PDB file of C-alpha atoms in Angstrom:
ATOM      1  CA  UNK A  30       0.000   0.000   0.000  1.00  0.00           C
ATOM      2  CA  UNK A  31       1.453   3.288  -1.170  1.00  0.00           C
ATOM      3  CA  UNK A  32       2.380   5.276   2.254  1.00  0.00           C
ATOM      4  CA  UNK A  33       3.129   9.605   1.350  1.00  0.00           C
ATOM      5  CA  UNK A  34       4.625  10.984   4.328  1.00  0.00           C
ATOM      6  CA  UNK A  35       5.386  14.584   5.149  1.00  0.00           C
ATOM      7  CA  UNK A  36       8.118  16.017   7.315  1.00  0.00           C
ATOM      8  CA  UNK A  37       7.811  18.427   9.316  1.00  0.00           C
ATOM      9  CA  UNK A  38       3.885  18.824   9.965  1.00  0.00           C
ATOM     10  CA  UNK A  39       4.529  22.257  11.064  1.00  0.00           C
ATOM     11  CA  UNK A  40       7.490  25.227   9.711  1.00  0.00           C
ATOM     12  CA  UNK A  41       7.490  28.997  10.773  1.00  0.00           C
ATOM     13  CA  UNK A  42      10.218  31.044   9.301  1.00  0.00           C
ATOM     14  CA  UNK A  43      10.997  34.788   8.747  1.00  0.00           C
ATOM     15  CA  UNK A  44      10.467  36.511   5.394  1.00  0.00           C
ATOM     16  CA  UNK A  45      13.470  35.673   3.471  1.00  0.00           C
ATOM     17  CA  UNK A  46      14.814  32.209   4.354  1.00  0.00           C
ATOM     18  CA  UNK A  47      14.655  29.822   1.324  1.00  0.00           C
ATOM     19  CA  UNK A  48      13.330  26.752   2.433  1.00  0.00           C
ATOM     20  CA  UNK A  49      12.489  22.981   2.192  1.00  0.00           C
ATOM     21  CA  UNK A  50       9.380  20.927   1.925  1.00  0.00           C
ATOM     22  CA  UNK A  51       9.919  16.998   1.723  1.00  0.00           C
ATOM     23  CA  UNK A  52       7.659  14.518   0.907  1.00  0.00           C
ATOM     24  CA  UNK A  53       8.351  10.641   1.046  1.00  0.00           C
ATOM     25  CA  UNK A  54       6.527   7.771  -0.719  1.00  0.00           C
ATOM     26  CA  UNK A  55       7.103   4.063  -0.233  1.00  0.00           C
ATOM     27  CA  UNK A  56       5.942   2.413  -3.803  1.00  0.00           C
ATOM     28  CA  UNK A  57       7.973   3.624  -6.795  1.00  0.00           C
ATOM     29  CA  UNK A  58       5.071   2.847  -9.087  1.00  0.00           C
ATOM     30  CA  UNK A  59       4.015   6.060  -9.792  1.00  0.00           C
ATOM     31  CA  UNK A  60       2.880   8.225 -12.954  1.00  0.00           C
ATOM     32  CA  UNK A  61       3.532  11.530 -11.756  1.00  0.00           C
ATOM     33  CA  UNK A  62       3.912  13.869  -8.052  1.00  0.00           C
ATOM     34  CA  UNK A  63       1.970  16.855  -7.294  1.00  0.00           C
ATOM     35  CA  UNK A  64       2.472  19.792  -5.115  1.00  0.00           C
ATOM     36  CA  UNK A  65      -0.541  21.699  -3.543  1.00  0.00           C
ATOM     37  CA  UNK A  66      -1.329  24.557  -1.722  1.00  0.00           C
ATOM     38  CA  UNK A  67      -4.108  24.687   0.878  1.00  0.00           C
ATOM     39  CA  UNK A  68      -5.503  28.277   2.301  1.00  0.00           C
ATOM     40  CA  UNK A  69      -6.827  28.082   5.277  1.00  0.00           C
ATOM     41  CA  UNK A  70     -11.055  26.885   4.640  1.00  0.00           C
ATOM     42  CA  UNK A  71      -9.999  26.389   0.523  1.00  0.00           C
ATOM     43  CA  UNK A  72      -9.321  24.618  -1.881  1.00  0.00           C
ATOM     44  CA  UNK A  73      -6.706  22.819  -3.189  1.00  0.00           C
ATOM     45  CA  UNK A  74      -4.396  24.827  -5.595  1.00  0.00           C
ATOM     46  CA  UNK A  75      -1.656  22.726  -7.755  1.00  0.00           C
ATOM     47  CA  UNK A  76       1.989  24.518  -7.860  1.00  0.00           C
ATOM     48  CA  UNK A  77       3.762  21.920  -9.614  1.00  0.00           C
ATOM     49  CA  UNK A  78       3.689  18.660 -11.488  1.00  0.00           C
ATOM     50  CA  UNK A  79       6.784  16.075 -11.675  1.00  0.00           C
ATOM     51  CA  UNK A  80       6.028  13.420 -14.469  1.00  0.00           C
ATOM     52  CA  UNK A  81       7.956  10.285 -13.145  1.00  0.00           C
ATOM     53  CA  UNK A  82      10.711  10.589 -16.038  1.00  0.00           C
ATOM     54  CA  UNK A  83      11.340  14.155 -14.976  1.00  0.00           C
ATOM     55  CA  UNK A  84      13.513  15.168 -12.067  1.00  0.00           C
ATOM     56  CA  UNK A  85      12.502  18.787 -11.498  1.00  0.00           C
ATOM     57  CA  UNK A  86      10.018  21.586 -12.303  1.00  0.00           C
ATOM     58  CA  UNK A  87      10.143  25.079 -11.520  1.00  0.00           C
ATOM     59  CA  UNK A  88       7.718  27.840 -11.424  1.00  0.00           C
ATOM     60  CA  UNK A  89       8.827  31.314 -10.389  1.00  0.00           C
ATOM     61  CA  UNK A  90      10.326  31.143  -6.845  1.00  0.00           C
ATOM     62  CA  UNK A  91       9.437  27.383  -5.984  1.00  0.00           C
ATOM     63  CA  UNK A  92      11.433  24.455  -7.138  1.00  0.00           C
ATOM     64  CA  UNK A  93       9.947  20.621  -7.168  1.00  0.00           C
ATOM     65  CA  UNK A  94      12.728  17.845  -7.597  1.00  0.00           C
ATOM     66  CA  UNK A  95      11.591  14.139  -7.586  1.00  0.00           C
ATOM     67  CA  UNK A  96      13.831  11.099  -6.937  1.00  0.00           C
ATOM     68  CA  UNK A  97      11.650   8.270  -8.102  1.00  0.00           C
ATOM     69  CA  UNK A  98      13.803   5.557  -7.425  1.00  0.00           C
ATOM     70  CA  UNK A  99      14.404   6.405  -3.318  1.00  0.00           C
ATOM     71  CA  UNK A 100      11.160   7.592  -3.137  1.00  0.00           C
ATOM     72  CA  UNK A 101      11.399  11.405  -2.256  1.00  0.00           C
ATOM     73  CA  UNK A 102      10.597  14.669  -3.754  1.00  0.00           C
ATOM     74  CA  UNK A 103      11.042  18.245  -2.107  1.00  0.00           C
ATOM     75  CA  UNK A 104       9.759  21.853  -2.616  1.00  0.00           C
ATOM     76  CA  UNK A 105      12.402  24.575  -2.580  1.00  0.00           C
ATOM     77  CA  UNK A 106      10.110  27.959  -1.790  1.00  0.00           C
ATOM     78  CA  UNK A 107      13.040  30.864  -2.692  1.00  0.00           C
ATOM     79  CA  UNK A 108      13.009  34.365  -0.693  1.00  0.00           C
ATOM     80  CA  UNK A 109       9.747  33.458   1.581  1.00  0.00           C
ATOM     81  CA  UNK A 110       7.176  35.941   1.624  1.00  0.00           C
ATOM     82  CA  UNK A 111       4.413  36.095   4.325  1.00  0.00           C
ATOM     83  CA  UNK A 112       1.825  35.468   1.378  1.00  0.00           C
ATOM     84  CA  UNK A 113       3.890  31.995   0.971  1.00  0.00           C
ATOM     85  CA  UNK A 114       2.070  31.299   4.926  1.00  0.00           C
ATOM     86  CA  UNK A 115      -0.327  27.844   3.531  1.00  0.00           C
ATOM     87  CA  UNK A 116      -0.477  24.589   4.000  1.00  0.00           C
ATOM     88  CA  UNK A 117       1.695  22.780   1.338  1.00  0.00           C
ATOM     89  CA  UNK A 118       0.418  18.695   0.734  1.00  0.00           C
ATOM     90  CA  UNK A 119       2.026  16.489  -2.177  1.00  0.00           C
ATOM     91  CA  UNK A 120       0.279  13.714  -3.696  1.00  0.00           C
ATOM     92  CA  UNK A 121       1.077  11.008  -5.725  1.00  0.00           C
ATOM     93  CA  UNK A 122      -0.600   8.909  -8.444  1.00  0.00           C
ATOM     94  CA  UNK A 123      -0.500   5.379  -8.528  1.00  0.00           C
ATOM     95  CA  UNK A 124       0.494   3.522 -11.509  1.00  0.00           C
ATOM     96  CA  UNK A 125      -1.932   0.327 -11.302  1.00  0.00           C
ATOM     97  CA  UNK A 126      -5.183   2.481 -10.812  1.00  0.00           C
ATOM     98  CA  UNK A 127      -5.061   6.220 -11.521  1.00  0.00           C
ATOM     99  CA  UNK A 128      -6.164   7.452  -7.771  1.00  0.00           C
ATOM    100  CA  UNK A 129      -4.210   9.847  -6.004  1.00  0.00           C
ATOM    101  CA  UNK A 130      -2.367   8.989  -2.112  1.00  0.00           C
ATOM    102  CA  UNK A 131      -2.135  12.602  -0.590  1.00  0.00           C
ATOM    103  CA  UNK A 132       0.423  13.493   2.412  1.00  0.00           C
ATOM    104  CA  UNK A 133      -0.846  14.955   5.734  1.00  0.00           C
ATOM    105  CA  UNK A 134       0.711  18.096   4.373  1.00  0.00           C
ATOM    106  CA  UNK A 135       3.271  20.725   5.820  1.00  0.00           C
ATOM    107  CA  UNK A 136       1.939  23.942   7.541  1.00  0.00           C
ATOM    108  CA  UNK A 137       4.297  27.044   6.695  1.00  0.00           C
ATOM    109  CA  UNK A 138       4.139  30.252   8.176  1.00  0.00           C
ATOM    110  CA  UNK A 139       6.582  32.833   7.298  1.00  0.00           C
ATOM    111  CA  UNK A 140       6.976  35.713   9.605  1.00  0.00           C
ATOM    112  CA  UNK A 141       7.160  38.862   8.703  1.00  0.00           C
TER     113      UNK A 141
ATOM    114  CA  UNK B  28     -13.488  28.614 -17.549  1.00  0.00           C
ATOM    115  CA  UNK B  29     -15.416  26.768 -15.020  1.00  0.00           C
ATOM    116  CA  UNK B  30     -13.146  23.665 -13.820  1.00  0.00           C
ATOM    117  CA  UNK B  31     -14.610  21.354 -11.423  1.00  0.00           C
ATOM    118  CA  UNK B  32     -17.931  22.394  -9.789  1.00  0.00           C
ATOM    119  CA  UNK B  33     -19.036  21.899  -6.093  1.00  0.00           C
ATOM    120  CA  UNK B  34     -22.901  21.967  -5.186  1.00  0.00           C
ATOM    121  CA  UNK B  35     -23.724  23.039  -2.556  1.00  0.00           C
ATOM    122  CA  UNK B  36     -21.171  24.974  -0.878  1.00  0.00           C
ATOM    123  CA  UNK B  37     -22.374  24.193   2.858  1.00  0.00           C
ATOM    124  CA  UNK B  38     -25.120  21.807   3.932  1.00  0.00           C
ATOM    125  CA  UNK B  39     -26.330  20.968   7.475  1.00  0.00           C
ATOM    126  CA  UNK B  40     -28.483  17.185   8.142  1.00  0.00           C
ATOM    127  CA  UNK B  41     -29.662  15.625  10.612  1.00  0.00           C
ATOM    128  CA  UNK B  42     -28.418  12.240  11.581  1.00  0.00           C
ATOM    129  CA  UNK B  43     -30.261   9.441   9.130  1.00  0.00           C
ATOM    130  CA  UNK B  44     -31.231  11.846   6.001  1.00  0.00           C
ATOM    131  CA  UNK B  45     -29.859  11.136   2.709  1.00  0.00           C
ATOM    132  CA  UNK B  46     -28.505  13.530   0.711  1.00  0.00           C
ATOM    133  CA  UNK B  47     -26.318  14.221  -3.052  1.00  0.00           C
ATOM    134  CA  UNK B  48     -22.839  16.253  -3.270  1.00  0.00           C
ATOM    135  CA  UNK B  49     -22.829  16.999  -7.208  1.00  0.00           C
ATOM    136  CA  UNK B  50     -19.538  17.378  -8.803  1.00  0.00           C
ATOM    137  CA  UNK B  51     -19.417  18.895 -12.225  1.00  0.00           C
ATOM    138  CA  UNK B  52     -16.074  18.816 -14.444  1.00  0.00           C
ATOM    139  CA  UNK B  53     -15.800  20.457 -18.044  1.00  0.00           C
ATOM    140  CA  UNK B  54     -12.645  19.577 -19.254  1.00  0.00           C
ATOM    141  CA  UNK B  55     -13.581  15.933 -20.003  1.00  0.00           C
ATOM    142  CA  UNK B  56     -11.449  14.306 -18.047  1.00  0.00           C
ATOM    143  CA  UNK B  57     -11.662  10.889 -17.748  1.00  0.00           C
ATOM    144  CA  UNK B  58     -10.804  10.535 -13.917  1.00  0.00           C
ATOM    145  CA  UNK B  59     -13.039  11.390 -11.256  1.00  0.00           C
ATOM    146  CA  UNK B  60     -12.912  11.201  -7.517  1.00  0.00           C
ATOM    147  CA  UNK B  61     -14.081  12.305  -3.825  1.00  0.00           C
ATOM    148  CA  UNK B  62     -12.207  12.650  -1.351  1.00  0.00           C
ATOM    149  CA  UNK B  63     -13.376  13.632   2.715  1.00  0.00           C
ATOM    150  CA  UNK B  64     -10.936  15.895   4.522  1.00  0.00           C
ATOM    151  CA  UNK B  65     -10.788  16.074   8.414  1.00  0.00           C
ATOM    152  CA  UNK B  66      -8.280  17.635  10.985  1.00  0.00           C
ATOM    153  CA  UNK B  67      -5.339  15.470  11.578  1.00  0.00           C
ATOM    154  CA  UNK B  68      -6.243  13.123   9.402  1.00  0.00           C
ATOM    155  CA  UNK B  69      -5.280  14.576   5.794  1.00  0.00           C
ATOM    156  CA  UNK B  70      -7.252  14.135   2.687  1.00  0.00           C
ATOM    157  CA  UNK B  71      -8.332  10.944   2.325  1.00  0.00           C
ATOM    158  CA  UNK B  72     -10.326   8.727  -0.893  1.00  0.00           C
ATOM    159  CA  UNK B  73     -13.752   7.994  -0.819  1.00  0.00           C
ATOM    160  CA  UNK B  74     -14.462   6.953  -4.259  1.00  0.00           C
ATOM    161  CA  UNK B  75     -12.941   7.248  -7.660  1.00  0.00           C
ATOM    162  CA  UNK B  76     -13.643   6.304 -11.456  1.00  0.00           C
ATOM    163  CA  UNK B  77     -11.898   6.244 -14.586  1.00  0.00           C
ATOM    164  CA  UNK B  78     -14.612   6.921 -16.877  1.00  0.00           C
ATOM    165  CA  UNK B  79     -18.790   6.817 -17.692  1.00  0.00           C
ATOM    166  CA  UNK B  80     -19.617   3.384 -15.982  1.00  0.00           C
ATOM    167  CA  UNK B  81     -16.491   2.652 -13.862  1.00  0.00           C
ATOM    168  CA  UNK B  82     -15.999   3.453 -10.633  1.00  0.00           C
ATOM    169  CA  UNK B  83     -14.156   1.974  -7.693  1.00  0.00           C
ATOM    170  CA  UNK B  84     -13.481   2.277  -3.954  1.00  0.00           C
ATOM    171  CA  UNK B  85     -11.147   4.174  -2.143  1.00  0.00           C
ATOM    172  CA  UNK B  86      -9.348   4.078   1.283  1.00  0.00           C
ATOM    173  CA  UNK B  87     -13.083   5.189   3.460  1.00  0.00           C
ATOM    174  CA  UNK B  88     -15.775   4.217   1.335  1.00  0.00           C
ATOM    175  CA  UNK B  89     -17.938   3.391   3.829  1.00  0.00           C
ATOM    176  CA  UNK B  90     -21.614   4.991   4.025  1.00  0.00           C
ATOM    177  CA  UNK B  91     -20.836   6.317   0.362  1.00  0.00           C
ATOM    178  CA  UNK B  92     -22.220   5.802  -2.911  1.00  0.00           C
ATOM    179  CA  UNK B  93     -21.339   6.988  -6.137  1.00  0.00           C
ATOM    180  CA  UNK B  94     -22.367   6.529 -10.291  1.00  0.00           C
ATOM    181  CA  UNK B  95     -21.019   7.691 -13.221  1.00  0.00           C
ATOM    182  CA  UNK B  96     -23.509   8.213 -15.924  1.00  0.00           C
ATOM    183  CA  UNK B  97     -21.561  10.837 -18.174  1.00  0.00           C
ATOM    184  CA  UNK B  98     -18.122  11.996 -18.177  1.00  0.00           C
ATOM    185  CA  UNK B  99     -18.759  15.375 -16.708  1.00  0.00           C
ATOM    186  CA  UNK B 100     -20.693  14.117 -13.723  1.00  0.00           C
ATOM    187  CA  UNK B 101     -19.584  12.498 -10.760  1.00  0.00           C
ATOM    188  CA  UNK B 102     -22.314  12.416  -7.826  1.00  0.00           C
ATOM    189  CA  UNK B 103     -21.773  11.266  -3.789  1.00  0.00           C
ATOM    190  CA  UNK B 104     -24.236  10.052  -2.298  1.00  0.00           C
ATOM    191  CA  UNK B 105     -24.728   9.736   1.654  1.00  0.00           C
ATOM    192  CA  UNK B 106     -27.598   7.374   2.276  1.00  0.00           C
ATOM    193  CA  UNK B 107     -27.861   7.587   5.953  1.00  0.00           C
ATOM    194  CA  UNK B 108     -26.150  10.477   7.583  1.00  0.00           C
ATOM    195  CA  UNK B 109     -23.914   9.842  10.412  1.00  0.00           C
ATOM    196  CA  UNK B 110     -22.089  12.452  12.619  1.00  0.00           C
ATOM    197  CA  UNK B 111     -19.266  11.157  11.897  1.00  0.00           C
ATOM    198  CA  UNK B 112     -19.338  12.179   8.359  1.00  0.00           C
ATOM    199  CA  UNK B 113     -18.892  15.705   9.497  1.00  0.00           C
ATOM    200  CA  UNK B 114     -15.771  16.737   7.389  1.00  0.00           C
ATOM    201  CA  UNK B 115     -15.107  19.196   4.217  1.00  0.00           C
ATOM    202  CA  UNK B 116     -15.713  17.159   0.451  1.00  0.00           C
ATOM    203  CA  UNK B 117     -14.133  17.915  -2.085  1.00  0.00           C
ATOM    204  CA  UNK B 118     -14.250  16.385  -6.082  1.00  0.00           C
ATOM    205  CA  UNK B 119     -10.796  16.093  -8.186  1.00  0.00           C
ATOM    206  CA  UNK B 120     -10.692  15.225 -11.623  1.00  0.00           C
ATOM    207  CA  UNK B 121      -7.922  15.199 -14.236  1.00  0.00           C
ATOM    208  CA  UNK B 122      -6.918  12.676 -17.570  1.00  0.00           C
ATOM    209  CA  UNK B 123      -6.027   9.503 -16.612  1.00  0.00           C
ATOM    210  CA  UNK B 124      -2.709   8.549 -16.622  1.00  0.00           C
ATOM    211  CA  UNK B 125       0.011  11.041 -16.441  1.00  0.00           C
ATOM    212  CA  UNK B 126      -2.829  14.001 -15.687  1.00  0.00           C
ATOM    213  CA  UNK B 127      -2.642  16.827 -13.593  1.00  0.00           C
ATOM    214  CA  UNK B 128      -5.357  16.971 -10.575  1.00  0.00           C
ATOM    215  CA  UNK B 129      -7.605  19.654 -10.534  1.00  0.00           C
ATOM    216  CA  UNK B 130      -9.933  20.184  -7.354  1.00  0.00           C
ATOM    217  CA  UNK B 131     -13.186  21.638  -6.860  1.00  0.00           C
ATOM    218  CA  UNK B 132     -13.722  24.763  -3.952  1.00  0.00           C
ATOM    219  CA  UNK B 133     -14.963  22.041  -1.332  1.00  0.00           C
ATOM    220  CA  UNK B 134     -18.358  21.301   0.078  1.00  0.00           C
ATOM    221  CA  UNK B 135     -18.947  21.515   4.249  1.00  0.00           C
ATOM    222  CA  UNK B 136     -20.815  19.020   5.682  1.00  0.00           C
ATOM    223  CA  UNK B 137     -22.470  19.167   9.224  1.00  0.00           C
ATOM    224  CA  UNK B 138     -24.346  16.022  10.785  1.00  0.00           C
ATOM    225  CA  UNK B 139     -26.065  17.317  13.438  1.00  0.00           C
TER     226      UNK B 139
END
């Protein structure tokens, strides 16, 4: 069974600090990872998608590298801005089935 | 440019009524799926389908039904309320495969 852990739960930095998100998975069998952004009572909003033959994509400050074959992927968020303050979950989907296993999700809050 | 749609927004029952979470996509994706989010606990998946007729379990499926009758549509249904179904829905849909997941805005359920 396909296990997507998050680590840490919980971040608070000041405005500036670049920073790291990781996210772990435990089956290799996977089409692609996703990064999301959660707002506090919102939706989910995608920031990046890693096909599994890719090992990075970037979009304006943030930075998603995936390592397929020891199971790990990480959001760099450049320059933190208070605006960046969200709950950040990745996801991945599963190669025999389609569906989607999502972390528990990292909470960031940057400080001004 | 709607996306995926979430009716209704917030809904209150009482313990044993029935009641339908409608999930409307327009980008004709083949994939489909529900997923209940609770504090603590993550997001986690109810039900899912591949396409018009198929549809398949997820990790709490449980006091959930669901059909598939066109591609755009993709209907819960609780049949018997329970407290414990409390939580915030929300409906993802995407291509199958390699596909990015897109989310709805999220539905809030109270069981009273």
């Amino acid at each position: 069974k396909q296990e997507v852990t998050q680590i840490p739960a919980a971040l608070s930095v000041p405005e500036g600090e670049n920073l790291v998100l990781n996210c772990s998975f435990t089956d290799s069998a996977i089409y692609n990872l996703q990064w999301f952004r959660q707002d506090p009572g919102k939706g989910l909003t995608s920031l990046l998608l890693i096909q599994s033959s890719q090992r990075e994509q970037t979009s304006g400050r943030l930075n998603a590298s995936l390592d397929k074959s020891s199971g790990r992927s990480t959001l760099y968020i450049a320059a933190s801005q208070p605006g960046d303050s969200a709950t950040y979950l990745c996801a991945v989907r599963l190669h025999n089935n389609n569906d989607m296993r999502f972390g528990a999700g990292t909470r960031l809050t940057v400080k001004p | 440019n709607a996306g995926v749609t979430q009716t209704p927004k917030f809904q209150v029952l009482k313990t044993g009524q029935s009641m339908t979470l409608l999930c409307a996509q327009d980008m004709n994706h083949e994939y489909m799926s529900w997923y209940r989010q609770d504090p603590g606990m993550g997001l986690r998946l109810i039900h899912y389908s591949v396409g018009a007729g198929i549809t398949d379990q997820g990790e709490v499926p449980n006091g959930y039904n669901v059909s598939r009758s066109t591609t755009e549509d993709f209907p819960l249904r609780l049949l018997s309320a329970a407290p414990s179904q409390t939580s915030v829905y929300f409906c993802a849909s995407s291509y199958v495969g390699p596909g990015e997941l897109f989310f709805g805005e999220g539905s809030r359920l109270t069981v009273l």
